[in-house]
Amino acid sequence: MNSSSNSSYFGPFDPAESFDHGATINSLLATALDHLVDGLLIVSASGRILKANTMAVHVCHGLVSSNHASCELSQVPKALWTLCQPIFKNMTSGIETHLGLEMDIVDAQQQPIRVRIQPLNLKAYQEHCLMLILEDRQQAHRRRAVADGKRYGLTPREVKVWELRLQNQSYEAIASKLYITENTVKKHVKSILAKRRVVGDGGEYGAIAS
């Protein structure tokens, strides 16, 4: 896989190179994309990282070994490139590529990352490109738990229990992490679901209480 040694790939995402908009709109879009909660990565068929927002940089560093995490990334992390290669091969062969491909991987700390891959046709580049959306599932669960906490009036302890249950962690694992008993965990989960049911929003996560 070829890669570039240019250290500027990880600057804020700037759509000016591929879209004909005014400078002000480009600046606003660049700022918005750089503050997305998910990582946005644009990769070329030669293995170059063309653009990456701040979260994508964070996720990419988490995908490399701890020995290299502090180093400047000069190529697409192997875990992502393994997903991209067969798609690029199909694109080069003229095979219709499935849109919206989605899969889960884990980073160097075994934290789950959801990857969504979308082919791109960017006139600014003379090779095939892919857009990768990288979602840190642990952070996503944390954001969901905090949002639910505000919406349903959960206590801080309930928010933490809910975050861990959204990660599909067992009562035993949650009890161990929070230094409480399994029965206490179950009481928290039942309380959470009861608060959700008050506003008619308990069915979706009913299985979590089992």
PDB file of C-alpha atoms in Angstrom:
ATOM      1  CA  MET A   1       0.000   0.000   0.000  1.00  0.00           C
ATOM      2  CA  ASN A   2       1.412   3.331  -1.013  1.00  0.00           C
ATOM      3  CA  SER A   3       1.281   6.219   1.412  1.00  0.00           C
ATOM      4  CA  SER A   4       2.296   9.845   1.529  1.00  0.00           C
ATOM      5  CA  SER A   5       4.672  11.348   4.056  1.00  0.00           C
ATOM      6  CA  ASN A   6       2.883  14.699   3.877  1.00  0.00           C
ATOM      7  CA  SER A   7       2.063  15.606   7.480  1.00  0.00           C
ATOM      8  CA  SER A   8      -0.920  17.782   6.513  1.00  0.00           C
ATOM      9  CA  TYR A   9      -3.429  15.075   5.764  1.00  0.00           C
ATOM     10  CA  PHE A  10      -4.947  15.324   9.201  1.00  0.00           C
ATOM     11  CA  GLY A  11      -5.922  18.965   8.973  1.00  0.00           C
ATOM     12  CA  PRO A  12      -9.593  19.924   9.227  1.00  0.00           C
ATOM     13  CA  PHE A  13     -11.741  18.540   6.415  1.00  0.00           C
ATOM     14  CA  ASP A  14     -11.993  21.150   3.639  1.00  0.00           C
ATOM     15  CA  PRO A  15     -14.540  20.445   0.894  1.00  0.00           C
ATOM     16  CA  ALA A  16     -13.256  23.304  -1.276  1.00  0.00           C
ATOM     17  CA  GLU A  17     -11.185  20.954  -3.435  1.00  0.00           C
ATOM     18  CA  SER A  18     -14.212  18.978  -4.623  1.00  0.00           C
ATOM     19  CA  PHE A  19     -17.176  21.330  -4.374  1.00  0.00           C
ATOM     20  CA  ASP A  20     -17.778  24.680  -6.061  1.00  0.00           C
ATOM     21  CA  HIS A  21     -18.955  26.859  -3.148  1.00  0.00           C
ATOM     22  CA  GLY A  22     -18.031  30.288  -1.897  1.00  0.00           C
ATOM     23  CA  ALA A  23     -15.121  30.681   0.489  1.00  0.00           C
ATOM     24  CA  THR A  24     -17.406  31.529   3.415  1.00  0.00           C
ATOM     25  CA  ILE A  25     -19.563  28.448   2.918  1.00  0.00           C
ATOM     26  CA  ASN A  26     -16.436  26.297   2.571  1.00  0.00           C
ATOM     27  CA  SER A  27     -15.113  27.628   5.862  1.00  0.00           C
ATOM     28  CA  LEU A  28     -18.410  26.959   7.645  1.00  0.00           C
ATOM     29  CA  LEU A  29     -18.626  23.431   6.236  1.00  0.00           C
ATOM     30  CA  ALA A  30     -15.023  22.712   7.209  1.00  0.00           C
ATOM     31  CA  THR A  31     -15.708  23.819  10.776  1.00  0.00           C
ATOM     32  CA  ALA A  32     -18.923  21.798  10.995  1.00  0.00           C
ATOM     33  CA  LEU A  33     -17.314  18.618   9.638  1.00  0.00           C
ATOM     34  CA  ASP A  34     -14.337  18.969  11.939  1.00  0.00           C
ATOM     35  CA  HIS A  35     -16.682  19.046  14.932  1.00  0.00           C
ATOM     36  CA  LEU A  36     -18.758  16.010  13.995  1.00  0.00           C
ATOM     37  CA  VAL A  37     -19.070  13.496  16.818  1.00  0.00           C
ATOM     38  CA  ASP A  38     -18.182  10.743  14.323  1.00  0.00           C
ATOM     39  CA  GLY A  39     -14.908  10.445  12.465  1.00  0.00           C
ATOM     40  CA  LEU A  40     -14.932  11.289   8.748  1.00  0.00           C
ATOM     41  CA  LEU A  41     -12.099   9.901   6.657  1.00  0.00           C
ATOM     42  CA  ILE A  42     -11.556  10.097   2.889  1.00  0.00           C
ATOM     43  CA  VAL A  43      -9.155   7.489   1.529  1.00  0.00           C
ATOM     44  CA  SER A  44      -7.713   7.031  -1.965  1.00  0.00           C
ATOM     45  CA  ALA A  45      -7.104   3.748  -3.780  1.00  0.00           C
ATOM     46  CA  SER A  46      -3.363   4.264  -3.347  1.00  0.00           C
ATOM     47  CA  GLY A  47      -3.760   4.216   0.415  1.00  0.00           C
ATOM     48  CA  ARG A  48      -3.416   7.946   1.003  1.00  0.00           C
ATOM     49  CA  ILE A  49      -5.544   9.654   3.615  1.00  0.00           C
ATOM     50  CA  LEU A  50      -6.894  12.612   1.693  1.00  0.00           C
ATOM     51  CA  LYS A  51      -8.937  14.225   4.445  1.00  0.00           C
ATOM     52  CA  ALA A  52      -9.741  13.481   8.078  1.00  0.00           C
ATOM     53  CA  ASN A  53     -11.586  15.396  10.742  1.00  0.00           C
ATOM     54  CA  THR A  54     -10.501  15.579  14.374  1.00  0.00           C
ATOM     55  CA  MET A  55     -12.515  12.550  15.504  1.00  0.00           C
ATOM     56  CA  ALA A  56     -11.179  10.437  12.623  1.00  0.00           C
ATOM     57  CA  VAL A  57      -7.636  11.226  13.745  1.00  0.00           C
ATOM     58  CA  HIS A  58      -8.536  10.170  17.288  1.00  0.00           C
ATOM     59  CA  VAL A  59     -10.089   6.899  16.122  1.00  0.00           C
ATOM     60  CA  CYS A  60      -7.186   6.129  13.771  1.00  0.00           C
ATOM     61  CA  HIS A  61      -4.685   6.559  16.591  1.00  0.00           C
ATOM     62  CA  GLY A  62      -6.762   4.133  18.653  1.00  0.00           C
ATOM     63  CA  LEU A  63      -6.556   1.554  15.863  1.00  0.00           C
ATOM     64  CA  VAL A  64      -2.762   1.369  15.887  1.00  0.00           C
ATOM     65  CA  SER A  65      -0.704  -0.349  18.560  1.00  0.00           C
ATOM     66  CA  SER A  66       0.159   1.553  21.714  1.00  0.00           C
ATOM     67  CA  ASN A  67       3.814   1.582  20.614  1.00  0.00           C
ATOM     68  CA  HIS A  68       2.912   3.724  17.611  1.00  0.00           C
ATOM     69  CA  ALA A  69      -0.100   5.651  18.898  1.00  0.00           C
ATOM     70  CA  SER A  70       1.964   8.725  19.720  1.00  0.00           C
ATOM     71  CA  CYS A  71       3.561   8.794  16.267  1.00  0.00           C
ATOM     72  CA  GLU A  72       2.243  10.719  13.283  1.00  0.00           C
ATOM     73  CA  LEU A  73       0.056   8.487  11.177  1.00  0.00           C
ATOM     74  CA  SER A  74       1.361   8.223   7.629  1.00  0.00           C
ATOM     75  CA  GLN A  75      -1.028   5.630   6.216  1.00  0.00           C
ATOM     76  CA  VAL A  76      -4.471   4.169   6.673  1.00  0.00           C
ATOM     77  CA  PRO A  77      -4.518   1.898   9.751  1.00  0.00           C
ATOM     78  CA  LYS A  78      -4.367  -1.754   8.742  1.00  0.00           C
ATOM     79  CA  ALA A  79      -7.771  -2.563  10.265  1.00  0.00           C
ATOM     80  CA  LEU A  80      -9.404   0.005   7.980  1.00  0.00           C
ATOM     81  CA  TRP A  81      -7.304  -0.723   4.909  1.00  0.00           C
ATOM     82  CA  THR A  82      -8.286  -4.400   5.105  1.00  0.00           C
ATOM     83  CA  LEU A  83     -11.912  -3.287   4.694  1.00  0.00           C
ATOM     84  CA  CYS A  84     -11.135  -0.841   1.894  1.00  0.00           C
ATOM     85  CA  GLN A  85      -8.968  -3.033  -0.347  1.00  0.00           C
ATOM     86  CA  PRO A  86     -11.676  -5.379  -1.716  1.00  0.00           C
ATOM     87  CA  ILE A  87     -13.978  -2.414  -2.370  1.00  0.00           C
ATOM     88  CA  PHE A  88     -11.267  -0.605  -4.322  1.00  0.00           C
ATOM     89  CA  LYS A  89     -10.578  -3.803  -6.247  1.00  0.00           C
ATOM     90  CA  ASN A  90     -14.234  -4.039  -7.261  1.00  0.00           C
ATOM     91  CA  MET A  91     -14.307  -0.373  -8.250  1.00  0.00           C
ATOM     92  CA  THR A  92     -11.205  -0.807 -10.412  1.00  0.00           C
ATOM     93  CA  SER A  93     -12.759  -3.861 -12.073  1.00  0.00           C
ATOM     94  CA  GLY A  94     -15.941  -1.973 -12.804  1.00  0.00           C
ATOM     95  CA  ILE A  95     -17.987  -4.135 -10.448  1.00  0.00           C
ATOM     96  CA  GLU A  96     -20.981  -2.349  -8.973  1.00  0.00           C
ATOM     97  CA  THR A  97     -20.108  -1.568  -5.380  1.00  0.00           C
ATOM     98  CA  HIS A  98     -22.627  -2.064  -2.605  1.00  0.00           C
ATOM     99  CA  LEU A  99     -23.495   1.295  -1.096  1.00  0.00           C
ATOM    100  CA  GLY A 100     -23.671   1.909   2.612  1.00  0.00           C
ATOM    101  CA  LEU A 101     -21.420  -0.981   3.646  1.00  0.00           C
ATOM    102  CA  GLU A 102     -21.300  -1.207   7.440  1.00  0.00           C
ATOM    103  CA  MET A 103     -19.245  -3.378   9.781  1.00  0.00           C
ATOM    104  CA  ASP A 104     -17.797  -3.433  13.294  1.00  0.00           C
ATOM    105  CA  ILE A 105     -14.138  -3.693  14.293  1.00  0.00           C
ATOM    106  CA  VAL A 106     -12.238  -3.158  17.556  1.00  0.00           C
ATOM    107  CA  ASP A 107      -9.358  -0.829  18.306  1.00  0.00           C
ATOM    108  CA  ALA A 108      -6.061  -1.616  20.054  1.00  0.00           C
ATOM    109  CA  GLN A 109      -7.834  -1.427  23.434  1.00  0.00           C
ATOM    110  CA  GLN A 110     -10.618  -3.776  22.230  1.00  0.00           C
ATOM    111  CA  GLN A 111     -13.136  -0.939  22.093  1.00  0.00           C
ATOM    112  CA  PRO A 112     -15.790  -1.321  19.358  1.00  0.00           C
ATOM    113  CA  ILE A 113     -15.706   0.927  16.306  1.00  0.00           C
ATOM    114  CA  ARG A 114     -18.494   0.941  13.719  1.00  0.00           C
ATOM    115  CA  VAL A 115     -17.277   1.641  10.186  1.00  0.00           C
ATOM    116  CA  ARG A 116     -19.546   2.832   7.371  1.00  0.00           C
ATOM    117  CA  ILE A 117     -18.015   2.928   3.884  1.00  0.00           C
ATOM    118  CA  GLN A 118     -19.319   4.892   0.917  1.00  0.00           C
ATOM    119  CA  PRO A 119     -17.698   5.146  -2.557  1.00  0.00           C
ATOM    120  CA  LEU A 120     -17.005   8.720  -3.677  1.00  0.00           C
ATOM    121  CA  ASN A 121     -16.534  10.294  -7.085  1.00  0.00           C
ATOM    122  CA  LEU A 122     -14.308  13.299  -6.452  1.00  0.00           C
ATOM    123  CA  LYS A 123     -13.248  15.181  -9.563  1.00  0.00           C
ATOM    124  CA  ALA A 124     -10.359  16.779  -7.691  1.00  0.00           C
ATOM    125  CA  TYR A 125      -8.583  13.404  -7.491  1.00  0.00           C
ATOM    126  CA  GLN A 126      -7.531  11.127 -10.331  1.00  0.00           C
ATOM    127  CA  GLU A 127      -8.241   7.875  -8.493  1.00  0.00           C
ATOM    128  CA  HIS A 128     -11.061   6.078  -6.750  1.00  0.00           C
ATOM    129  CA  CYS A 129     -11.927   7.311  -3.263  1.00  0.00           C
ATOM    130  CA  LEU A 130     -13.919   6.047  -0.307  1.00  0.00           C
ATOM    131  CA  MET A 131     -15.525   7.948   2.532  1.00  0.00           C
ATOM    132  CA  LEU A 132     -15.370   6.208   5.903  1.00  0.00           C
ATOM    133  CA  ILE A 133     -17.564   7.221   8.821  1.00  0.00           C
ATOM    134  CA  LEU A 134     -15.990   6.002  12.062  1.00  0.00           C
ATOM    135  CA  GLU A 135     -18.183   5.745  15.132  1.00  0.00           C
ATOM    136  CA  ASP A 136     -16.618   5.079  18.509  1.00  0.00           C
ATOM    137  CA  ARG A 137     -19.345   2.827  19.908  1.00  0.00           C
ATOM    138  CA  GLN A 138     -18.275   3.353  23.522  1.00  0.00           C
ATOM    139  CA  GLN A 139     -18.549   7.123  23.098  1.00  0.00           C
ATOM    140  CA  ALA A 140     -21.865   6.676  21.276  1.00  0.00           C
ATOM    141  CA  HIS A 141     -23.271   4.674  24.178  1.00  0.00           C
ATOM    142  CA  ARG A 142     -22.027   7.293  26.622  1.00  0.00           C
ATOM    143  CA  ARG A 143     -23.695  10.079  24.652  1.00  0.00           C
ATOM    144  CA  ARG A 144     -26.926   8.061  24.457  1.00  0.00           C
ATOM    145  CA  ALA A 145     -26.920   7.388  28.203  1.00  0.00           C
ATOM    146  CA  VAL A 146     -26.312  11.061  29.030  1.00  0.00           C
ATOM    147  CA  ALA A 147     -29.063  12.140  26.632  1.00  0.00           C
ATOM    148  CA  ASP A 148     -31.468   9.591  28.139  1.00  0.00           C
ATOM    149  CA  GLY A 149     -30.475  10.771  31.597  1.00  0.00           C
ATOM    150  CA  LYS A 150     -31.559  14.318  30.761  1.00  0.00           C
ATOM    151  CA  ARG A 151     -34.713  13.200  28.979  1.00  0.00           C
ATOM    152  CA  TYR A 152     -35.971  10.787  31.617  1.00  0.00           C
ATOM    153  CA  GLY A 153     -34.576  12.363  34.782  1.00  0.00           C
ATOM    154  CA  LEU A 154     -32.103   9.585  35.588  1.00  0.00           C
ATOM    155  CA  THR A 155     -29.739   9.843  38.526  1.00  0.00           C
ATOM    156  CA  PRO A 156     -25.973   9.979  37.832  1.00  0.00           C
ATOM    157  CA  ARG A 157     -25.668   6.358  38.987  1.00  0.00           C
ATOM    158  CA  GLU A 158     -28.520   5.300  36.716  1.00  0.00           C
ATOM    159  CA  VAL A 159     -26.847   7.046  33.777  1.00  0.00           C
ATOM    160  CA  LYS A 160     -23.648   5.062  34.358  1.00  0.00           C
ATOM    161  CA  VAL A 161     -25.533   1.769  34.749  1.00  0.00           C
ATOM    162  CA  TRP A 162     -27.517   2.554  31.592  1.00  0.00           C
ATOM    163  CA  GLU A 163     -24.343   3.308  29.627  1.00  0.00           C
ATOM    164  CA  LEU A 164     -22.892  -0.084  30.554  1.00  0.00           C
ATOM    165  CA  ARG A 165     -26.144  -1.908  29.763  1.00  0.00           C
ATOM    166  CA  LEU A 166     -26.277  -0.221  26.356  1.00  0.00           C
ATOM    167  CA  GLN A 167     -22.866  -1.804  25.818  1.00  0.00           C
ATOM    168  CA  ASN A 168     -24.527  -5.185  26.504  1.00  0.00           C
ATOM    169  CA  GLN A 169     -22.489  -5.692  29.652  1.00  0.00           C
ATOM    170  CA  SER A 170     -23.866  -8.229  32.100  1.00  0.00           C
ATOM    171  CA  TYR A 171     -25.214  -7.385  35.538  1.00  0.00           C
ATOM    172  CA  GLU A 172     -22.199  -9.151  37.006  1.00  0.00           C
ATOM    173  CA  ALA A 173     -19.754  -7.066  34.970  1.00  0.00           C
ATOM    174  CA  ILE A 174     -21.543  -3.816  35.831  1.00  0.00           C
ATOM    175  CA  ALA A 175     -21.624  -4.699  39.523  1.00  0.00           C
ATOM    176  CA  SER A 176     -17.899  -5.393  39.450  1.00  0.00           C
ATOM    177  CA  LYS A 177     -17.085  -2.119  37.675  1.00  0.00           C
ATOM    178  CA  LEU A 178     -19.268   0.032  39.914  1.00  0.00           C
ATOM    179  CA  TYR A 179     -18.543  -1.843  43.166  1.00  0.00           C
ATOM    180  CA  ILE A 180     -22.199  -2.601  43.810  1.00  0.00           C
ATOM    181  CA  THR A 181     -24.228  -5.817  44.005  1.00  0.00           C
ATOM    182  CA  GLU A 182     -25.988  -7.421  41.047  1.00  0.00           C
ATOM    183  CA  ASN A 183     -29.330  -6.871  42.759  1.00  0.00           C
ATOM    184  CA  THR A 184     -28.571  -3.162  42.966  1.00  0.00           C
ATOM    185  CA  VAL A 185     -27.773  -3.122  39.245  1.00  0.00           C
ATOM    186  CA  LYS A 186     -31.102  -4.818  38.504  1.00  0.00           C
ATOM    187  CA  LYS A 187     -32.939  -2.271  40.652  1.00  0.00           C
ATOM    188  CA  HIS A 188     -31.278   0.579  38.746  1.00  0.00           C
ATOM    189  CA  VAL A 189     -32.201  -0.937  35.374  1.00  0.00           C
ATOM    190  CA  LYS A 190     -35.823  -1.469  36.436  1.00  0.00           C
ATOM    191  CA  SER A 191     -35.969   2.108  37.692  1.00  0.00           C
ATOM    192  CA  ILE A 192     -34.569   3.364  34.371  1.00  0.00           C
ATOM    193  CA  LEU A 193     -37.101   1.413  32.317  1.00  0.00           C
ATOM    194  CA  ALA A 194     -39.926   2.584  34.599  1.00  0.00           C
ATOM    195  CA  LYS A 195     -38.919   6.214  34.015  1.00  0.00           C
ATOM    196  CA  ARG A 196     -38.851   5.581  30.272  1.00  0.00           C
ATOM    197  CA  ARG A 197     -42.302   4.002  30.365  1.00  0.00           C
ATOM    198  CA  VAL A 198     -43.708   7.107  32.067  1.00  0.00           C
ATOM    199  CA  VAL A 199     -43.161   8.955  28.787  1.00  0.00           C
ATOM    200  CA  GLY A 200     -44.188   5.965  26.690  1.00  0.00           C
ATOM    201  CA  ASP A 201     -40.690   5.030  25.580  1.00  0.00           C
ATOM    202  CA  GLY A 202     -39.859   1.786  27.372  1.00  0.00           C
ATOM    203  CA  GLY A 203     -40.527  -0.976  24.851  1.00  0.00           C
ATOM    204  CA  GLU A 204     -37.422  -0.605  22.708  1.00  0.00           C
ATOM    205  CA  TYR A 205     -35.070  -1.544  25.545  1.00  0.00           C
ATOM    206  CA  GLY A 206     -37.290  -3.906  27.492  1.00  0.00           C
ATOM    207  CA  ALA A 207     -34.981  -6.847  26.726  1.00  0.00           C
ATOM    208  CA  ILE A 208     -32.132  -5.062  28.495  1.00  0.00           C
ATOM    209  CA  ALA A 209     -33.865  -5.672  31.809  1.00  0.00           C
ATOM    210  CA  SER A 210     -33.763  -9.446  31.351  1.00  0.00           C
TER     211      SER A 210
END
